Short mmCIF file of C-alpha atoms in Angstrom, two decimals:
data_model
loop_
_atom_site.label_atom_id
_atom_site.label_comp_id
_atom_site.label_asym_id
_atom_site.label_seq_id
_atom_site.Cartn_x
_atom_site.Cartn_y
_atom_site.Cartn_z
CA MET A 772 -15.41 88.20 32.09
CA PRO A 773 -16.22 91.16 34.37
CA SER A 774 -17.13 90.35 37.88
CA ARG A 775 -20.86 90.70 38.32
CA PRO A 776 -22.64 91.30 41.58
CA GLN A 777 -25.07 88.50 42.04
CA PRO A 778 -28.72 89.57 42.19
CA ARG A 779 -30.14 88.27 45.46
CA TYR A 780 -33.11 89.22 47.47
CA ALA A 781 -30.84 89.06 50.49
CA LEU A 782 -27.07 89.47 50.92
CA ARG A 783 -24.81 87.86 53.45
CA ALA A 784 -24.21 89.83 56.57
CA GLY A 785 -20.53 89.15 57.22
CA ALA A 786 -19.79 87.24 60.36
CA THR A 787 -23.18 87.42 62.00
CA ALA A 788 -23.23 83.84 63.25
CA LEU A 789 -20.26 84.06 65.64
CA THR A 790 -19.28 82.28 68.80
CA ALA A 791 -17.82 82.76 72.22
CA GLY A 792 -16.08 80.37 74.59
CA LEU A 793 -18.15 78.58 77.13
CA LEU A 794 -19.01 80.69 80.16
CA ALA A 795 -19.97 78.84 83.33
CA LEU A 796 -22.71 80.84 84.96
CA GLY A 797 -24.86 80.90 88.12
CA THR A 798 -23.88 81.58 91.70
CA ALA A 799 -25.61 80.88 94.94
CA SER A 800 -27.90 83.76 96.01
CA PRO A 801 -31.57 84.31 96.86
CA GLY A 802 -33.83 83.55 93.87
CA GLN A 803 -31.11 81.57 92.08
CA ALA A 804 -30.17 77.94 91.96
CA ALA A 805 -27.78 76.83 94.67
CA ASP A 806 -24.14 76.68 93.74
CA GLY A 807 -23.52 73.51 91.73
CA ASP A 808 -27.23 72.61 91.47
CA ALA A 809 -28.00 73.52 87.83
CA PRO A 810 -25.52 75.93 86.25
CA LEU A 811 -26.08 76.72 82.59
CA GLU A 812 -23.14 77.29 80.27
CA PHE A 813 -23.62 79.42 77.14
CA SER A 814 -21.68 79.31 73.90
CA PHE A 815 -22.15 81.17 70.61
CA VAL A 816 -22.05 78.95 67.55
CA GLY A 817 -19.17 80.23 65.45
CA GLY A 818 -16.44 81.21 67.89
CA SER A 819 -16.66 84.87 69.01
CA ASP A 820 -18.77 86.94 71.36
CA ALA A 821 -18.69 89.94 68.98
CA VAL A 822 -20.98 90.40 65.99
CA GLU A 823 -21.24 93.01 63.26
CA VAL A 824 -24.83 93.88 62.32
CA GLN A 825 -25.27 94.55 58.62
CA PRO A 826 -28.02 96.72 57.09
CA PHE A 827 -29.10 93.92 54.75
CA TYR A 828 -32.26 91.95 54.43
CA ILE A 829 -32.08 89.09 56.88
CA ASP A 830 -31.42 85.63 55.47
CA SER A 831 -30.15 82.31 56.84
CA ASP A 832 -26.54 83.48 56.83
CA ASP A 833 -27.35 86.27 59.30
CA LYS A 834 -28.57 84.03 62.10
CA ILE A 835 -27.04 84.09 65.56
CA THR A 836 -27.32 80.91 67.61
CA VAL A 837 -26.57 80.65 71.31
CA GLU A 838 -26.39 77.22 72.86
CA GLY A 839 -27.05 76.47 76.49
CA ARG A 840 -25.70 73.32 78.15
CA ASN A 841 -26.86 71.98 81.48
CA THR A 842 -23.67 71.18 83.39
CA GLY A 843 -25.45 70.60 86.69
CA ALA A 844 -26.89 67.50 88.29
CA GLN A 845 -30.55 68.57 88.11
CA GLU A 846 -32.97 68.73 85.22
CA LEU A 847 -33.91 72.24 84.07
CA LYS A 848 -37.60 72.71 83.31
CA ASN A 849 -39.46 75.44 81.39
CA VAL A 850 -36.30 77.21 80.29
CA GLU A 851 -36.71 80.80 79.04
CA VAL A 852 -33.96 82.86 77.39
CA THR A 853 -34.11 86.68 77.42
CA ILE A 854 -32.13 88.72 74.90
CA ASP A 855 -31.77 92.33 76.01
CA ALA A 856 -30.46 94.62 73.24
CA SER A 857 -31.44 97.89 74.93
CA ALA A 858 -27.95 99.23 74.21
CA LEU A 859 -28.87 99.15 70.49
CA LYS A 860 -32.09 101.12 70.83
CA GLY A 861 -33.20 102.53 67.47
CA GLN A 862 -30.43 100.70 65.64
CA VAL A 863 -31.66 97.20 64.73
CA ARG A 864 -34.71 95.21 63.78
CA TRP A 865 -35.37 91.61 64.82
CA ASP A 866 -36.02 88.38 63.00
CA LEU A 867 -37.30 85.94 65.60
CA PRO A 868 -38.34 82.27 65.41
CA TYR A 869 -41.82 81.12 66.33
CA ASP A 870 -40.91 80.37 69.95
CA CYS A 871 -39.62 83.91 70.60
CA GLU A 872 -41.47 87.19 70.98
CA LYS A 873 -40.58 90.82 71.60
CA LYS A 874 -41.43 92.00 75.10
CA GLN A 875 -40.23 95.48 74.26
CA GLN A 876 -38.72 96.96 71.09
CA GLU A 877 -35.21 95.86 72.09
CA ILE A 878 -35.99 92.88 74.36
CA ALA A 879 -37.03 89.40 73.21
CA VAL A 880 -37.98 86.32 75.23
CA CYS A 881 -37.62 82.78 73.86
CA ARG A 882 -39.41 79.85 75.47
CA THR A 883 -37.99 76.45 74.65
CA GLY A 884 -40.91 74.56 76.19
CA LYS A 885 -38.52 71.73 76.94
CA SER A 886 -36.81 70.12 79.87
CA VAL A 887 -33.01 70.10 79.68
CA LYS A 888 -31.49 67.08 81.36
CA PRO A 889 -28.00 67.11 82.87
CA GLY A 890 -25.41 67.14 80.10
CA ALA A 891 -27.99 68.06 77.45
CA SER A 892 -28.04 71.24 75.36
CA PHE A 893 -30.56 73.48 73.64
CA GLY A 894 -30.25 76.29 71.14
CA THR A 895 -31.84 79.68 70.60
CA THR A 896 -31.54 81.42 67.22
CA TRP A 897 -32.35 84.94 66.08
CA ALA A 898 -31.06 87.60 63.70
CA TRP A 899 -30.68 91.36 63.48
CA ALA A 900 -30.39 93.81 60.62
CA ALA A 901 -29.37 97.41 61.07
CA LEU A 902 -32.12 99.93 60.37
CA THR A 903 -31.65 102.29 57.43
CA GLY A 904 -31.14 105.21 59.80
CA ALA A 905 -28.78 103.37 62.14
CA GLU A 906 -25.44 104.86 63.13
CA PRO A 907 -22.52 103.04 61.49
CA GLY A 908 -19.96 102.07 64.13
CA ARG A 909 -22.45 102.21 67.01
CA THR A 910 -21.59 99.47 69.55
CA GLY A 911 -23.64 98.06 72.40
CA GLU A 912 -23.49 95.21 74.89
CA VAL A 913 -26.28 92.65 74.56
CA ARG A 914 -27.23 90.71 77.71
CA ILE A 915 -28.45 87.12 77.38
CA SER A 916 -29.91 85.43 80.47
CA ALA A 917 -31.82 82.25 81.21
CA GLU A 918 -34.38 81.15 83.78
CA ALA A 919 -35.73 77.70 84.62
CA GLY A 920 -39.04 77.67 86.47
CA GLY A 921 -38.56 81.33 87.39
CA VAL A 922 -35.07 80.76 88.81
CA ALA A 923 -32.08 82.42 87.15
CA VAL A 924 -29.64 79.75 85.94
CA GLY A 925 -27.20 81.53 83.65
CA GLU A 926 -26.12 84.71 81.94
CA THR A 927 -23.64 85.94 79.35
CA THR A 928 -23.06 88.98 77.15
CA MET A 929 -22.07 89.71 73.59
CA LYS A 930 -20.94 92.84 71.76
CA ALA A 931 -22.88 94.02 68.69
CA THR A 932 -21.67 96.76 66.35
CA VAL A 933 -23.54 98.41 63.49
CA ALA A 934 -21.37 97.83 60.42
CA ASP A 935 -19.57 100.75 58.75
CA ILE A 936 -19.93 99.38 55.25
CA GLY A 937 -19.87 102.26 52.75
CA LEU A 938 -22.09 102.60 49.68
CA LEU A 939 -25.32 100.62 49.59
CA VAL A 940 -28.12 100.45 47.03
CA ALA A 941 -31.91 100.51 47.20
CA ASN A 942 -33.32 98.82 44.08
CA GLU A 943 -36.63 100.62 43.76
CA ASN A 944 -37.90 99.05 40.54
CA ALA A 945 -36.36 95.59 40.62
CA TYR A 946 -39.27 93.68 39.09
CA ALA A 947 -41.01 94.55 35.84
CA VAL A 948 -43.46 92.81 33.50
CA PRO A 949 -43.14 94.80 30.26
CA LYS A 950 -44.09 94.08 26.67
CA PRO A 951 -41.62 94.06 23.77
CA GLY A 952 -40.90 97.64 22.69
CA GLU A 953 -41.62 99.15 26.12
CA THR A 954 -39.05 100.51 28.54
CA VAL A 955 -38.17 99.74 32.14
CA GLU A 956 -36.36 102.07 34.51
CA PRO A 957 -33.93 100.61 37.02
CA VAL A 958 -34.51 103.51 39.42
CA THR A 959 -31.82 103.29 42.05
CA ALA A 960 -30.99 105.18 45.22
CA ILE A 961 -27.68 104.94 47.04
CA ARG A 962 -26.83 105.60 50.67
CA ASN A 963 -23.43 106.12 52.22
CA PHE A 964 -23.78 103.80 55.20
CA SER A 965 -20.56 105.00 56.76
CA THR A 966 -18.96 107.71 58.85
CA ARG A 967 -16.61 108.51 55.96
CA PRO A 968 -17.35 110.63 52.86
CA VAL A 969 -16.92 109.09 49.40
CA GLN A 970 -15.26 111.24 46.73
CA ASP A 971 -16.41 109.49 43.53
CA VAL A 972 -18.85 106.71 42.76
CA TYR A 973 -18.07 103.93 40.29
CA VAL A 974 -21.16 102.42 38.68
CA SER A 975 -21.38 99.29 36.54
CA LEU A 976 -24.48 97.76 34.93
CA TYR A 977 -24.79 94.60 32.86
CA LEU A 978 -27.74 93.89 30.56
CA SER A 979 -28.90 90.58 29.14
CA GLN A 980 -29.39 90.30 25.41
CA GLY A 981 -32.99 91.46 25.20
CA LEU A 982 -32.32 94.84 26.88
CA SER A 983 -30.51 97.95 25.64
CA PHE A 984 -29.71 101.41 26.98
CA VAL A 985 -32.05 104.19 25.82
CA GLU A 986 -29.28 106.78 26.30
CA GLU A 987 -25.53 106.67 26.80
CA PHE A 988 -23.94 109.07 29.30
CA SER A 989 -20.79 111.03 28.52
CA ASN A 990 -19.04 109.89 31.70
CA CYS A 991 -19.64 106.21 30.91
CA VAL A 992 -18.00 103.58 28.72
CA TYR A 993 -20.09 100.95 26.92
CA GLY A 994 -19.27 97.64 25.28
CA SER A 995 -19.71 93.86 25.38
CA VAL A 996 -19.34 91.72 28.45
CA SER A 997 -16.75 89.47 26.77
CA GLU A 998 -15.77 88.08 23.37
CA TYR A 999 -17.95 85.04 24.11
CA ARG A 1000 -20.95 87.13 25.12
CA SER A 1001 -20.99 89.87 22.53
CA GLU A 1002 -24.79 90.06 22.72
CA ASP A 1003 -24.74 91.20 26.38
CA THR A 1004 -23.82 94.81 27.04
CA VAL A 1005 -22.15 96.54 29.95
CA MET A 1006 -21.97 100.15 31.15
CA LYS A 1007 -19.12 101.41 33.35
CA CYS A 1008 -19.26 104.96 34.76
CA ARG A 1009 -17.44 107.33 37.10
CA VAL A 1010 -19.86 109.71 38.82
CA LYS A 1011 -18.53 112.77 40.63
CA GLY A 1012 -19.06 113.12 44.37
CA PRO A 1013 -18.66 113.77 47.13
CA VAL A 1014 -21.18 111.53 48.87
CA GLU A 1015 -21.68 112.66 52.43
CA PRO A 1016 -21.79 110.21 55.37
CA GLY A 1017 -25.33 108.98 56.04
CA ALA A 1018 -26.72 110.81 53.01
CA THR A 1019 -29.05 109.37 50.36
CA TYR A 1020 -28.82 110.18 46.65
CA GLY A 1021 -30.85 109.33 43.58
CA LEU A 1022 -28.96 107.77 40.66
CA ASP A 1023 -30.37 108.03 37.12
CA MET A 1024 -29.09 104.95 35.30
CA SER A 1025 -31.08 105.44 32.05
CA ALA A 1026 -34.22 103.68 30.93
CA LEU A 1027 -33.80 100.25 29.34
CA LYS A 1028 -35.56 99.30 26.12
CA VAL A 1029 -37.15 95.87 25.86
CA GLY A 1030 -36.26 94.28 22.51
CA ALA A 1031 -38.58 92.40 20.16
CA THR A 1032 -36.92 89.09 21.08
CA ALA A 1033 -36.83 89.62 24.84
CA GLY A 1034 -38.02 86.92 27.20
CA TYR A 1035 -36.79 86.67 30.76
CA GLU A 1036 -34.25 89.50 31.04
CA LYS A 1037 -32.14 90.89 33.86
CA TRP A 1038 -29.80 93.70 34.77
CA THR A 1039 -27.10 93.44 37.43
CA GLY A 1040 -24.35 95.75 38.55
CA GLY A 1041 -22.57 97.47 41.36
CA VAL A 1042 -21.98 100.83 43.03
CA ASP A 1043 -18.59 101.23 44.70
CA GLU A 1044 -16.14 103.85 45.89
CA ARG A 1045 -13.38 102.05 43.95
CA ASP A 1046 -13.06 101.02 40.31
CA THR A 1047 -13.45 97.25 40.65
CA ALA A 1048 -15.28 96.27 37.43
CA GLU A 1049 -13.35 95.02 34.41
CA ASP A 1050 -13.35 97.09 31.26
CA PRO A 1051 -15.84 96.09 28.55
CA VAL A 1052 -14.83 94.52 25.26
CA SER A 1053 -14.83 96.84 22.20
CA PRO A 1054 -15.53 99.92 24.37
CA HIS A 1055 -16.86 103.29 23.27
CA HIS A 1056 -17.68 106.46 25.22
CA GLY A 1057 -21.22 107.74 25.51
CA THR A 1058 -22.02 111.12 23.95
CA GLY A 1059 -25.12 112.12 25.92
CA ARG A 1060 -25.58 114.03 29.15
CA GLU A 1061 -23.54 113.36 32.28
CA MET A 1062 -24.78 110.87 34.85
CA LYS A 1063 -25.12 112.67 38.19
CA LEU A 1064 -26.11 112.05 41.78
CA VAL A 1065 -29.03 114.04 43.19
CA LYS A 1066 -29.27 114.34 46.96
CA ARG A 1067 -32.65 113.54 48.43
CA ALA A 1068 -34.22 113.29 51.84
CA ALA A 1069 -36.50 110.30 51.33
CA ASP A 1070 -35.80 106.99 53.08
CA PRO A 1071 -34.35 104.71 50.37
CA GLY A 1072 -35.93 101.59 51.83
CA MET A 1073 -34.24 98.19 51.94
CA LEU A 1074 -30.49 98.45 51.37
CA GLN A 1075 -28.33 95.96 49.50
CA LYS A 1076 -24.82 95.71 48.09
CA GLY A 1077 -25.57 95.40 44.37
CA VAL A 1078 -27.83 96.68 41.61
CA TYR A 1079 -30.20 94.13 40.15
CA GLY A 1080 -33.56 93.75 38.46
CA THR A 1081 -35.56 91.44 36.24
CA ALA A 1082 -37.98 91.94 33.37
CA ARG A 1083 -40.35 89.06 32.78
CA VAL A 1084 -41.48 90.03 29.30
CA ALA A 1085 -44.99 89.17 28.18
CA SER A 1086 -43.89 86.90 25.33
CA SER A 1087 -43.42 83.22 24.53
CA ALA A 1088 -41.26 80.92 22.42
CA ASP A 1089 -42.09 78.14 19.99
CA LEU A 1090 -39.55 75.34 19.69
CA GLU A 1091 -40.10 72.99 16.76
CA ALA A 1092 -38.75 69.50 16.26
CA VAL A 1093 -37.24 68.94 12.80
CA GLY A 1094 -37.38 65.37 11.50
CA ALA A 1095 -36.00 63.84 8.31
CA THR A 1096 -36.78 61.53 5.38
CA VAL A 1097 -33.82 59.67 3.88
CA ASP A 1098 -33.65 56.94 1.23
CA GLY A 1099 -31.02 54.31 0.54
CA LYS A 1100 -30.29 50.64 -0.08
CA ALA A 1101 -29.73 47.69 2.18
CA GLY A 1102 -26.33 48.04 3.85
CA GLN A 1103 -25.93 51.68 3.00
CA VAL A 1104 -25.35 54.44 5.55
CA VAL A 1105 -27.52 57.53 5.22
CA LYS A 1106 -27.44 60.83 7.11
CA ALA A 1107 -30.55 61.83 9.03
CA GLU A 1108 -30.20 65.55 9.64
CA LEU A 1109 -32.43 66.35 12.60
CA GLY A 1110 -32.72 69.36 14.83
CA VAL A 1111 -34.67 71.75 17.01
CA ARG A 1112 -35.51 75.23 15.79
CA ASN A 1113 -36.54 78.28 17.80
CA ASN A 1114 -39.40 79.97 15.96
CA GLY A 1115 -39.65 82.66 18.64
CA PRO A 1116 -40.66 85.29 19.26
CA ALA A 1117 -39.15 85.16 22.77
CA THR A 1118 -35.72 84.24 23.98
CA ILE A 1119 -35.10 81.15 26.08
CA GLU A 1120 -32.29 79.82 28.20
CA ASN A 1121 -29.60 77.59 26.80
CA TRP A 1122 -30.80 74.03 27.32
CA GLY A 1123 -27.53 72.13 27.32
CA SER A 1124 -27.88 69.65 30.17
CA GLU A 1125 -28.13 66.06 31.19
CA PRO A 1126 -31.33 64.04 31.72
CA GLY A 1127 -32.72 64.67 35.17
CA ASP A 1128 -31.02 68.06 35.54
CA SER A 1129 -34.27 69.92 34.83
CA PRO A 1130 -33.18 71.83 31.70
CA SER A 1131 -35.71 74.14 30.06
CA SER A 1132 -35.87 71.72 27.12
CA GLU A 1133 -35.22 68.01 26.61
CA VAL A 1134 -34.77 66.28 23.27
CA PHE A 1135 -34.98 62.54 22.67
CA VAL A 1136 -34.22 60.81 19.37
CA THR A 1137 -35.63 57.33 18.72
CA ILE A 1138 -33.68 55.46 16.01
CA PRO A 1139 -35.95 54.04 13.26
CA PRO A 1140 -36.42 50.25 13.44
CA GLY A 1141 -34.49 48.40 10.77
CA THR A 1142 -31.51 50.75 11.10
CA THR A 1143 -28.47 51.10 13.32
CA ALA A 1144 -26.90 54.39 14.40
CA VAL A 1145 -23.22 54.04 13.45
CA LYS A 1146 -22.39 57.67 14.28
CA ALA A 1147 -24.14 60.09 16.63
CA PRO A 1148 -23.48 63.81 17.11
CA ALA A 1149 -21.28 64.96 19.98
CA ASP A 1150 -24.27 66.66 21.65
CA CYS A 1151 -26.20 63.38 21.92
CA ARG A 1152 -25.64 60.30 24.05
CA PRO A 1153 -27.51 57.04 24.60
CA THR A 1154 -30.20 57.20 27.25
CA GLU A 1155 -29.07 53.72 28.35
CA PHE A 1156 -25.51 53.88 29.55
CA PRO A 1157 -23.47 51.82 29.38
CA VAL A 1158 -25.03 50.14 26.38
CA PRO A 1159 -25.23 46.35 26.88
CA GLU A 1160 -22.50 44.46 25.03
CA GLY A 1161 -23.57 43.40 21.56
CA ALA A 1162 -26.55 45.77 21.54
CA ASP A 1163 -27.03 49.03 19.67
CA SER A 1164 -28.49 52.21 21.12
CA ARG A 1165 -32.11 52.83 20.19
CA GLU A 1166 -32.68 56.17 21.97
CA TYR A 1167 -30.50 59.23 22.47
CA PHE A 1168 -30.75 62.31 24.66
CA CYS A 1169 -29.57 65.48 22.86
CA HIS A 1170 -28.78 68.98 24.12
CA GLN A 1171 -27.84 72.36 22.73
CA ASP A 1172 -24.16 73.17 22.16
CA LEU A 1173 -22.85 74.09 25.60
CA GLY A 1174 -20.86 76.94 24.06
CA ASP A 1175 -24.04 78.78 23.15
CA TYR A 1176 -25.26 81.47 25.50
CA TYR A 1177 -28.43 81.98 23.49
CA PHE A 1178 -30.77 80.01 21.30
CA ASN A 1179 -31.54 82.67 18.72
CA ALA A 1180 -34.69 83.17 16.72
CA GLY A 1181 -34.42 81.13 13.59
CA GLN A 1182 -31.50 79.20 15.04
CA LEU A 1183 -31.48 75.46 14.49
CA ALA A 1184 -29.65 73.16 16.87
CA PRO A 1185 -28.54 70.36 14.52
CA PHE A 1186 -28.29 66.66 15.37
CA VAL A 1187 -26.96 64.54 12.48
CA PHE A 1188 -27.09 60.76 12.77
CA ASP A 1189 -25.44 58.28 10.40
CA LEU A 1190 -27.88 55.40 10.07
CA ARG A 1191 -27.07 52.06 8.43
CA ILE A 1192 -29.98 50.29 6.74
CA ASP A 1193 -29.80 46.74 8.13
CA LYS A 1194 -33.29 45.25 7.60
CA PRO A 1195 -35.35 46.89 4.82
CA ALA A 1196 -38.38 44.77 5.69
CA ALA A 1197 -38.35 46.10 9.25
CA LEU A 1198 -38.10 49.81 8.39
CA ALA A 1199 -40.55 51.87 10.43
CA PRO A 1200 -40.68 55.51 11.59
CA GLY A 1201 -38.41 56.80 14.35
CA SER A 1202 -38.92 60.18 15.99
CA ILE A 1203 -37.37 63.29 17.46
CA LYS A 1204 -39.34 64.59 20.39
CA LEU A 1205 -38.77 67.64 22.58
CA THR A 1206 -40.33 69.07 25.68
CA HIS A 1207 -40.00 72.77 26.42
CA GLN A 1208 -41.45 74.45 29.48
CA GLY A 1209 -44.00 77.03 28.39
CA ASP A 1210 -43.81 76.19 24.68
CA SER A 1211 -46.40 78.23 22.79
CA LYS A 1212 -47.05 75.49 20.17
CA PRO A 1213 -46.50 72.05 21.70
CA LYS A 1214 -48.13 70.33 18.70
CA ASN A 1215 -44.92 70.68 16.68
CA ASN A 1216 -42.71 69.23 19.40
CA THR A 1217 -42.55 65.81 17.72
CA ALA A 1218 -41.42 64.97 14.18
CA PRO A 1219 -40.96 61.63 12.39
CA ILE A 1220 -37.72 60.14 11.12
CA TYR A 1221 -38.27 58.06 7.97
CA VAL A 1222 -35.64 55.79 6.43
CA THR A 1223 -36.83 54.14 3.22
CA VAL A 1224 -35.58 51.84 0.47
CA ASP A 1225 -36.81 52.90 -2.97
CA GLY A 1226 -39.12 55.32 -1.21
CA LYS A 1227 -40.89 52.59 0.78
CA LEU A 1228 -41.03 51.64 4.44
CA GLY A 1229 -40.87 48.01 5.52
CA ASP A 1230 -44.63 47.59 5.16
CA GLY A 1231 -44.59 48.90 1.60
CA THR A 1232 -46.12 52.27 2.36
CA THR A 1233 -44.74 55.63 1.27
CA PRO A 1234 -44.26 58.15 4.08
CA SER A 1235 -45.84 61.57 3.77
CA THR A 1236 -43.98 64.13 5.89
CA GLY A 1237 -44.67 67.54 4.40
CA GLY A 1238 -40.97 67.79 3.58
CA THR A 1239 -38.70 66.87 0.68
CA GLY A 1240 -37.27 63.34 0.67
CA GLY A 1241 -33.56 63.01 -0.07
CA THR A 1242 -31.77 60.22 -1.86
CA GLY A 1243 -28.41 58.83 -0.78
CA SER A 1244 -25.74 57.98 -3.31
CA THR A 1245 -24.06 55.26 -1.27
CA SER A 1246 -22.64 51.89 -2.22
CA GLY A 1247 -23.67 48.55 -0.76
CA GLY A 1248 -22.20 46.98 2.37
CA SER A 1249 -21.06 48.65 5.52
CA THR A 1250 -18.82 51.22 3.81
CA ALA A 1251 -20.42 53.93 1.74
CA THR A 1252 -19.60 57.04 -0.30
CA PRO A 1253 -21.10 60.33 0.92
CA GLY A 1254 -24.08 61.57 -1.05
CA THR A 1255 -24.39 65.04 -2.54
CA GLY A 1256 -27.92 66.10 -1.71
CA ASP A 1257 -28.24 69.24 0.45
CA ALA A 1258 -30.64 69.15 3.36
CA THR A 1259 -33.49 71.62 3.79
CA ALA A 1260 -35.93 72.14 6.62
CA THR A 1261 -39.63 72.66 5.96
CA PRO A 1262 -42.21 73.27 8.69
CA GLY A 1263 -44.92 70.66 8.83
CA THR A 1264 -47.86 69.75 10.99
CA GLY A 1265 -46.67 68.15 14.18
CA GLY A 1266 -43.04 68.97 13.42
CA SER A 1267 -40.75 69.37 10.42
CA ALA A 1268 -39.17 66.88 8.09
CA ALA A 1269 -35.79 67.46 6.50
CA SER A 1270 -34.30 65.67 3.54
CA ALA A 1271 -30.76 64.33 3.85
CA SER A 1272 -28.02 62.66 1.86
CA GLY A 1273 -26.17 59.38 2.27
CA GLY A 1274 -23.06 59.07 4.43
CA THR A 1275 -20.48 56.62 5.73
CA GLY A 1276 -20.02 54.56 8.85
CA SER A 1277 -19.87 51.08 10.29
CA GLY A 1278 -20.03 49.15 13.53
CA PRO A 1279 -22.72 48.06 16.00
CA MET A 1280 -22.38 51.19 18.19
CA ALA A 1281 -22.47 54.80 17.13
CA ASP A 1282 -19.34 56.93 17.08
CA THR A 1283 -19.71 60.55 18.14
CA GLY A 1284 -18.76 63.57 16.13
CA ALA A 1285 -19.65 67.20 15.57
CA GLY A 1286 -19.38 69.87 12.95
CA ALA A 1287 -21.20 72.80 11.34
CA LEU A 1288 -23.75 71.86 8.69
CA PRO A 1289 -24.67 73.70 5.50
CA TRP A 1290 -28.35 73.16 6.29
CA TYR A 1291 -28.01 74.84 9.69
CA ALA A 1292 -27.43 78.27 8.22
CA ALA A 1293 -29.97 77.71 5.47
CA ALA A 1294 -32.67 76.71 7.93
CA ALA A 1295 -31.91 79.68 10.14
CA ALA A 1296 -32.17 82.07 7.23
CA THR A 1297 -35.46 80.48 6.16
CA ALA A 1298 -36.98 80.90 9.59
CA LEU A 1299 -35.84 84.50 9.88
CA ALA A 1300 -37.28 85.33 6.49
CA ALA A 1301 -40.56 83.87 7.65
CA GLY A 1302 -40.74 86.46 10.36
CA GLY A 1303 -38.97 84.96 13.38
CA VAL A 1304 -36.66 87.67 14.68
CA LEU A 1305 -35.45 86.11 17.88
CA PHE A 1306 -32.44 86.04 20.00
CA THR A 1307 -32.21 84.21 23.25
CA VAL A 1308 -30.82 84.68 26.71
CA ALA A 1309 -28.92 81.73 28.16
CA ARG A 1310 -26.86 81.31 31.24
CA ARG A 1311 -24.40 78.59 30.61
CA ARG A 1312 -21.01 78.35 29.00
CA ARG A 1313 -18.89 75.59 27.63
CA ALA A 1314 -17.01 74.12 30.57
CA GLY A 1315 -13.72 74.90 28.90
CA ARG A 1316 -14.57 78.59 28.83
CA ALA A 1317 -15.85 78.81 32.38
#
């Protein structure tokens, strides 16, 4: 799969937290501590006294920490650390902790407010980011000094250089809240943050399933991200330069159309002076106008390494639990064909996960009393694990096929259980229950599972599910012949009920298995015909494909 720049609000700034060897400081002179009284040794956490300042938004990876250790015999009180970056005037901006403040634009003072006993240490942390108009390659010496009670106790220096990093991006429309059918424009500016010109610019842009390109440029190639993600599209372009050092250019990357099934969508990509992106699958060339760079004078704003943006579409999704009604005889094994269906209209993330992992949806199946699950689907497992010896599992946690990237509109995630009828007099309803964050119709998140003998539950009543009851054609005992009834899914109040046929199986604990079901496609087609036209963005893959 093509490498994709990760959309972050902040990017790492290379080796900004660097260290230097310990420097023993302080000599005897007027206004300083006497020789040997309270020298302070500095060290930079990381290992070098040189740092490269990146023009990125400051995050935790950009922090510089200097540690001071009291190697003397006296306690140091009211320690203050001064960081003098006057040599970088007009080049950097600060990110200071609460105990530090700027005395001047390039000078900061940090007050620890602590006493440092002999042998003890303290730390001071700050960060820089290069200003948009900084000079790549500019180097300056930063002086770091400390006082205790107004007496100088230590000093060291470090070298800071503004990074010469090349092409950077300003994402000027990174957040959108559109409606289906509208367009969003990933307006992007690029800046050559370098002393070197760039001859050509290579642009790549990846779209999630609910977005599409309004136009296709003649100097770009379009296709799918991979054979496993044919719904996602990618654009790869070569844009003619040159791009002058320090110059800013506008880049028209085409408007993006928001599809009818869009939910939470994103676009990510990169701008580079080399062709680093992989070619798309099933590529074709665009036939429209040529994508070009347009030089402009405006400050591009915050600079980053990659192109990114999100569209939080004003839409919602309805997930519906699909139950079942099956009929058989004592000792027979019947198939309860359950599932979860996406009625749309929005896309949702893939919800393959484990309990406690905070998936977007969770599905629990409670086995009907009077029956035993002799076979469970591969995408379900007992909620109690390991199952106590001699006991049978009464509840299962189920998830979507991990190979699915999307849970499409009209798609039904099937869960087929083989249930053996052990105690007809004890037959009572089971259930399939789901929870989905932001579900538009939570009332249909639970559906019953009925297993009957001669159409009756253990108490003699006849279940009414709003669906069609199936009959199993199985023989008595623990071995049975598969039935022939096809399963159908019918929406009902509070969930759906599906009819199912008899099956085979034996044993006190359920085996696991998987396979495509005829009713899966039928149910999907039914839902689509009813007006659900939905496809879904997901962000997980089967582990074997990762």
